[in-house]
Short mmCIF file of C-alpha atoms and ligand atoms in Angstrom, two decimals:
data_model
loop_
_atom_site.label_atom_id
_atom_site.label_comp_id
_atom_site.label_asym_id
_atom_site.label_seq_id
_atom_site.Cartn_x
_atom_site.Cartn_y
_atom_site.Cartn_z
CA UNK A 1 86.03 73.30 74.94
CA UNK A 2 89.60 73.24 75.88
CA UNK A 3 92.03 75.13 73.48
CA UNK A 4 93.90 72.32 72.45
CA UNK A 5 92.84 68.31 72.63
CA UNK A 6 95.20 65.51 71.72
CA UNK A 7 93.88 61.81 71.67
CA UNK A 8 95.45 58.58 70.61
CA UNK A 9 98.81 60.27 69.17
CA UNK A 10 101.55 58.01 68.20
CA UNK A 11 104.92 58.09 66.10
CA UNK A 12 107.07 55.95 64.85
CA UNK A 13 110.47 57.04 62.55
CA UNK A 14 111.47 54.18 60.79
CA UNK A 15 109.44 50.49 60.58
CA UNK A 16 112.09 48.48 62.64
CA UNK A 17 111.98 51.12 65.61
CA UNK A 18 109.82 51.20 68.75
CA UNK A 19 106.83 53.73 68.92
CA UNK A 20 108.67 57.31 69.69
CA UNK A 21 105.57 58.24 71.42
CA UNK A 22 102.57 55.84 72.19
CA UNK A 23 99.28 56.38 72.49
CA UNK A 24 99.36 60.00 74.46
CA UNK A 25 96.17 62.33 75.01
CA UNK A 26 96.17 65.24 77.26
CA UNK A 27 94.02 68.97 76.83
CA UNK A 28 95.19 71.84 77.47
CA UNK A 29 93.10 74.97 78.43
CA UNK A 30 92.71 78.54 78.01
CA UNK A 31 95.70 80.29 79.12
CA UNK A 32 96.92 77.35 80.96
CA UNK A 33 100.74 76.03 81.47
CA UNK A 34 101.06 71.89 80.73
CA UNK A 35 104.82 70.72 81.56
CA UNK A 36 105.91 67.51 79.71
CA UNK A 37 108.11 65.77 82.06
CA UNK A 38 110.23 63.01 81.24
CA UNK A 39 113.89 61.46 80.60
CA UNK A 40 115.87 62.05 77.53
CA UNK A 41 114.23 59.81 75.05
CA UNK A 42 111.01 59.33 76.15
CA UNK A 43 109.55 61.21 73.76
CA UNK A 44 108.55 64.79 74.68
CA UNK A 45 110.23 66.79 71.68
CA UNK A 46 108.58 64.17 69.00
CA UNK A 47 105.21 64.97 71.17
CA UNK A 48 105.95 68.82 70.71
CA UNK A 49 107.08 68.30 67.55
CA UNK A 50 104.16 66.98 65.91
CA UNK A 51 101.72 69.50 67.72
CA UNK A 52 104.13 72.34 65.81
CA UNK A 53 103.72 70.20 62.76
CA UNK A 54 107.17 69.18 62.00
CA UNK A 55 106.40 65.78 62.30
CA UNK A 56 103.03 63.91 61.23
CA UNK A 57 101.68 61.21 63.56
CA UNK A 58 100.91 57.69 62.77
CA UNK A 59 97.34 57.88 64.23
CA UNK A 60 95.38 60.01 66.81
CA UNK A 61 94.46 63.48 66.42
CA UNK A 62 95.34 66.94 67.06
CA UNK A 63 92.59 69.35 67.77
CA UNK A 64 92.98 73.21 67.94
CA UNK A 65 89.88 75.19 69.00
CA UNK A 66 87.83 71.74 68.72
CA UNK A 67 89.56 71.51 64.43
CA UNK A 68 91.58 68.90 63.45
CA UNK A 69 95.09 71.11 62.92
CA UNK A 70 96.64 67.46 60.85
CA UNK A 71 96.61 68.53 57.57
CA UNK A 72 97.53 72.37 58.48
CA UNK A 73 101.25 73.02 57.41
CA UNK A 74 103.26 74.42 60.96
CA UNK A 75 103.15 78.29 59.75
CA UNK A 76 99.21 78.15 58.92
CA UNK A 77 99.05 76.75 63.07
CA UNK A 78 100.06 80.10 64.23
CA UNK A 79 101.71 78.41 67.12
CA UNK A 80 104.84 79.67 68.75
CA UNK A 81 108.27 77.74 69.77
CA UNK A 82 111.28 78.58 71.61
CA UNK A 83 114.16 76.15 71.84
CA UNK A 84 116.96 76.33 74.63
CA UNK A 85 119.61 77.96 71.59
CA UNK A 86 117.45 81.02 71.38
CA UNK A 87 118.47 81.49 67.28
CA UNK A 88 117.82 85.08 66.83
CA UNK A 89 118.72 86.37 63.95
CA UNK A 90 122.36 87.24 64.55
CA UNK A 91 122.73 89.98 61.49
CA UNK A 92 119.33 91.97 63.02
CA UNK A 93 119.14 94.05 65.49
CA UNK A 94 116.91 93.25 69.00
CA UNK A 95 113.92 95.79 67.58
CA UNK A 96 114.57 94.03 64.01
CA UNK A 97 114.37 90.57 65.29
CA UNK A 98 111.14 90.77 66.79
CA UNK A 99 110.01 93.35 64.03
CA UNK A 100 110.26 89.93 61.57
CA UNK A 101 107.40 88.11 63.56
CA UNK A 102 104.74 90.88 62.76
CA UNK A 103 104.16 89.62 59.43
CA UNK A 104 100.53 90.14 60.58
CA UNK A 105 101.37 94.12 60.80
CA UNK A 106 101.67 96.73 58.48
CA UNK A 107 105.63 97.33 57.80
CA UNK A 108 104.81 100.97 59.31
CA UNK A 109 103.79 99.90 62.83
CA UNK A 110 105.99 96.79 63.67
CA UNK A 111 109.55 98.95 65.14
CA UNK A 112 106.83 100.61 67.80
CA UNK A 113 105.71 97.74 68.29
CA UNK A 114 108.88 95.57 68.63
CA UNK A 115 109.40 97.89 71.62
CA UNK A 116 106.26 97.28 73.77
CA UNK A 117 107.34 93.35 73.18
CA UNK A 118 111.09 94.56 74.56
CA UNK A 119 109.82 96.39 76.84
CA UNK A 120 107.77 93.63 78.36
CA UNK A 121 110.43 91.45 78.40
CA UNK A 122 112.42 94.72 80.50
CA UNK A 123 114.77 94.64 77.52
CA UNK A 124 113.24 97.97 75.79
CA UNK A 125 115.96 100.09 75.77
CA UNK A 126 118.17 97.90 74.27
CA UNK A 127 116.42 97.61 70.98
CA UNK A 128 119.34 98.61 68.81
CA UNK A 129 121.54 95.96 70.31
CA UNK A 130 122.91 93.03 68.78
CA UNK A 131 121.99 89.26 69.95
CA UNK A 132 125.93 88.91 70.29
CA UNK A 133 125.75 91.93 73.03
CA UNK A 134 123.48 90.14 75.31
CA UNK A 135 123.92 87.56 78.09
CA UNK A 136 122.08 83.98 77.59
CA UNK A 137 119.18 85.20 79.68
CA UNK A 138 118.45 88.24 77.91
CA UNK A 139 118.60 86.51 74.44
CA UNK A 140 115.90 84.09 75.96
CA UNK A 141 113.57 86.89 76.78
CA UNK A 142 114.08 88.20 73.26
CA UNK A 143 113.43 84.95 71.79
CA UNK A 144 110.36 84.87 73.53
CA UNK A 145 109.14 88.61 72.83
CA UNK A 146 109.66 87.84 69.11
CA UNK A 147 107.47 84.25 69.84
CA UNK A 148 104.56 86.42 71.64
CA UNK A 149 104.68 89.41 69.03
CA UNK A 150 103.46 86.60 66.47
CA UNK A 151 100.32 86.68 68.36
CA UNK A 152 100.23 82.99 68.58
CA UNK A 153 97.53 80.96 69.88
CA UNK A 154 99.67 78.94 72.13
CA UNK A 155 103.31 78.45 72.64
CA UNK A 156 105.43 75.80 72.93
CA UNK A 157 109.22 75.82 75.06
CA UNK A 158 111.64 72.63 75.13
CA UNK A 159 113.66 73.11 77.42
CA UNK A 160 113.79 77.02 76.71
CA UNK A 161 115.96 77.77 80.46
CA UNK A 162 118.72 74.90 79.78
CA UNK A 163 121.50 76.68 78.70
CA UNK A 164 121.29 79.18 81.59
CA UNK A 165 123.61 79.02 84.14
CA UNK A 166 121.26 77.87 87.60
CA UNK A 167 120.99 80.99 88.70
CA UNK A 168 119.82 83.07 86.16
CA UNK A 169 117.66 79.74 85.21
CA UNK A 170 115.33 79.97 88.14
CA UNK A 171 114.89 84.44 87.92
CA UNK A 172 114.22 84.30 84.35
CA UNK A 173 111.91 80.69 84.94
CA UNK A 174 109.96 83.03 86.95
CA UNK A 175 109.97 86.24 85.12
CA UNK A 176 108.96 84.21 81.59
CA UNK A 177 105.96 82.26 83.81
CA UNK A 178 104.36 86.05 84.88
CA UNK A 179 104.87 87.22 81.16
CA UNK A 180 102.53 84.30 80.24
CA UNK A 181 99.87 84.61 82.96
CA UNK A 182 99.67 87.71 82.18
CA UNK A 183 99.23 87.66 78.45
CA UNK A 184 97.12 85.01 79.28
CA UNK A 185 98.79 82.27 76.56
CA UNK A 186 98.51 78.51 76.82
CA UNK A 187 101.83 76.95 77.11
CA UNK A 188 103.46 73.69 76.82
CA UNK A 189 106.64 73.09 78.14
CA UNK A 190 109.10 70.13 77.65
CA UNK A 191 111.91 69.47 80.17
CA UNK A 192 113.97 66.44 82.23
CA UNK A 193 113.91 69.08 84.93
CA UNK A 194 111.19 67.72 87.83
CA UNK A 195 111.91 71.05 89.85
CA UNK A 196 111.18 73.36 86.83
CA UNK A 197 108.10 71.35 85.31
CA UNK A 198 106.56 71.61 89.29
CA UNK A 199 107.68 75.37 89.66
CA UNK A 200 106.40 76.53 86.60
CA UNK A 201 102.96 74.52 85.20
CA UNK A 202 99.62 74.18 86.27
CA UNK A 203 99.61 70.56 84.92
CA UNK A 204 102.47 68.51 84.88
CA UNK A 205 102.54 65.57 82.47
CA UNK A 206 105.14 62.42 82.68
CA UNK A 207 106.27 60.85 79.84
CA UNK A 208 107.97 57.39 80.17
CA UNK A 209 109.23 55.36 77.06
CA UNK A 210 106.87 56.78 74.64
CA UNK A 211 103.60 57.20 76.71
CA UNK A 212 102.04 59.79 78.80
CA UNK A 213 101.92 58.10 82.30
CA UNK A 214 100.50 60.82 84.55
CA UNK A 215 99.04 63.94 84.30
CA UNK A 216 98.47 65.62 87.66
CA UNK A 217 98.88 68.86 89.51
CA UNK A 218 102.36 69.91 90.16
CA UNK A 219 101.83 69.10 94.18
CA UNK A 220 100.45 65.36 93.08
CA UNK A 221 103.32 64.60 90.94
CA UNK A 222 105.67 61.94 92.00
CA UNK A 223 108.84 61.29 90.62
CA UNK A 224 109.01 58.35 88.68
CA UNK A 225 112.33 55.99 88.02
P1 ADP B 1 112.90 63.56 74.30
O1 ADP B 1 112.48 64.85 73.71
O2 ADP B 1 112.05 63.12 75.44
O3 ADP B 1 114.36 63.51 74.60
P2 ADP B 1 112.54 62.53 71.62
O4 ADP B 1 111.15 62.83 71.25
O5 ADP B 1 113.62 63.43 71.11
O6 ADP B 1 112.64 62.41 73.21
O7 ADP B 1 112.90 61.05 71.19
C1 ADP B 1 112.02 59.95 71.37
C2 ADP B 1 112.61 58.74 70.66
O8 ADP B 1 112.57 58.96 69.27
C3 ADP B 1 114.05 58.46 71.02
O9 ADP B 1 114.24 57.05 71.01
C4 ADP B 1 114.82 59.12 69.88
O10 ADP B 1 116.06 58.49 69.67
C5 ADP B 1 113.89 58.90 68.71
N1 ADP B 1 114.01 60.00 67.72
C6 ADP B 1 113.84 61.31 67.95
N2 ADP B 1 113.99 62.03 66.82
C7 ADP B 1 114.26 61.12 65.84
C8 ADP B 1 114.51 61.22 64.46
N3 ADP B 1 114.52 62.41 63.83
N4 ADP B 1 114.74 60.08 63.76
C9 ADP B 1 114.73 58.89 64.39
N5 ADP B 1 114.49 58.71 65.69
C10 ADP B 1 114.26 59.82 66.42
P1 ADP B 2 116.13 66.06 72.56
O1 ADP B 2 116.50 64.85 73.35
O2 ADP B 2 116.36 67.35 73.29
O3 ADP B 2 114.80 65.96 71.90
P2 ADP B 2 118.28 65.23 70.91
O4 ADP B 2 119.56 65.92 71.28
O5 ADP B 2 117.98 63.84 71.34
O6 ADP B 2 117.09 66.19 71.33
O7 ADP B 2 118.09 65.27 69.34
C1 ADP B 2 118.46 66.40 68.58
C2 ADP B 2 118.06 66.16 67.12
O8 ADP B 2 118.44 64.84 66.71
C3 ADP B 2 116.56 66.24 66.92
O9 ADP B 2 116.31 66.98 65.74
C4 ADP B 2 116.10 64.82 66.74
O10 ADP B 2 115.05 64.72 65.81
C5 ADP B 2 117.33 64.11 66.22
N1 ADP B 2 117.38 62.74 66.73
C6 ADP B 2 117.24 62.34 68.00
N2 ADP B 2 117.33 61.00 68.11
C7 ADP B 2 117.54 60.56 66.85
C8 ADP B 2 117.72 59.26 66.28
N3 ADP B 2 117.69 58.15 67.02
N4 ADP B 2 117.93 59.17 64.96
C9 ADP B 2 117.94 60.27 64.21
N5 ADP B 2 117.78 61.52 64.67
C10 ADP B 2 117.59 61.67 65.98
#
């Protein structure tokens, strides 16, 4: 069974509005990297949203390990998100910030283990550092050590690499995309960006007004108007 199965989701904010997202289904498998591609608007971060459980849906179904994850509140999902404005903790140190994630740990082990998540990122030696001592890109991969020290079952990025400058977009893109294959997490990742949904998932998914219109291989993917 694939990790995670949506079918039939839809959302709508408020009565007199059109459906924020219509109808979409996709599943995602074991350790494998789903881009949701698609205009501003068209519905991607409602989509992401409601699989973190910040939103509810109107109908369909969200499946987790073949259960229904609906009626779970978002902390019980044990699923992970990064955002493109990082928000570590700016009072705690590097080690501290991804320290807070290992709720799961006893209070003895987590500074050890905050550094093997650093250090997988390359940031270990800068574990005593604070978030307002590091560049954009750096703060990213910290953001995301602190997401995979959780231990979640999958993670979820929109648009994680936006504020980067283009540069240090398309190094840490690639750096972030081996981290994952090699921990072996699912991923879903929402961005506007054609070139980064093709570079960096499996499966790319495009969204248009609300619906899911095409869910391919990155090298079958057309750009749609
Ligand atoms: P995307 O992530 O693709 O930019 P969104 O999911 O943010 O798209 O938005 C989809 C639609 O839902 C848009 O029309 C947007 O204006 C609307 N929308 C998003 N969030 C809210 C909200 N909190 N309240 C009302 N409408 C919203
Ligand atoms: P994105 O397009 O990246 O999803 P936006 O910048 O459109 O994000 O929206 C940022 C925040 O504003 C989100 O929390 C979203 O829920 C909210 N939002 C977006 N569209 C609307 C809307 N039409 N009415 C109310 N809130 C909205």
């Amino acid at each position: 069974a694939p990790l995670l199965s949506i079918s039939g989701l839809s959302k709508r904010y408020r009565r007199q509005d059109p459906l924020a997202v219509e109808n979409v289904g996709f599943d995602l498998g074991n350790g494998e990297i789903l881009a949701l591609l698609g205009p501003s608007g068209c519905g991607k971060s409602t989509t992401l949203r409601m699989i973190a459980g910040f939103e509810h849906p109107e109908s369909g179904d969200i499946l987790l390990r073949g259960k229904s994850i609906l009626d779970q509140p978002p902390q019980q999902r044990r699923i992970g998100i990064v955002f493109q404005d990082y928000a570590l903790f700016p009072h705690m140190s590097l080690g501290q910030n991804v320290a807070f994630a290992m709720r799961h740990l006893p209070k003895a082990k987590r500074p050890a283990r905050a550094r093997e998540w650093l250090d997988m990122v390359g940031l270990a030696d800068l574990a005593e550092r604070m978030p307002d001592e590091l560049s954009g890109g750096q703060q990213q991969r910290v953001a995301l050590a602190r997401t995979l020290a959780a231990e979640p079952q999958l993670v979820l990025l929109d648009e994680p690499f936006s504020n980067l400058d283009a540069a240090l977009r398309e190094s840490t893109r690639k750096e972030v995309r081996q981290l994952f294959k090699a921990a072996g997490t699912s991923v879903i990742l929402v961005t506007h960006d054609q070139a980064e949904a093709l570079s960096f998932a499996d499966q790319v998914g495009v969204m248009h007004a609300g619906k899911l219109i095409q869910v391919d291989r990155p090298e079958r993917v057309y750009q749609h108007p």
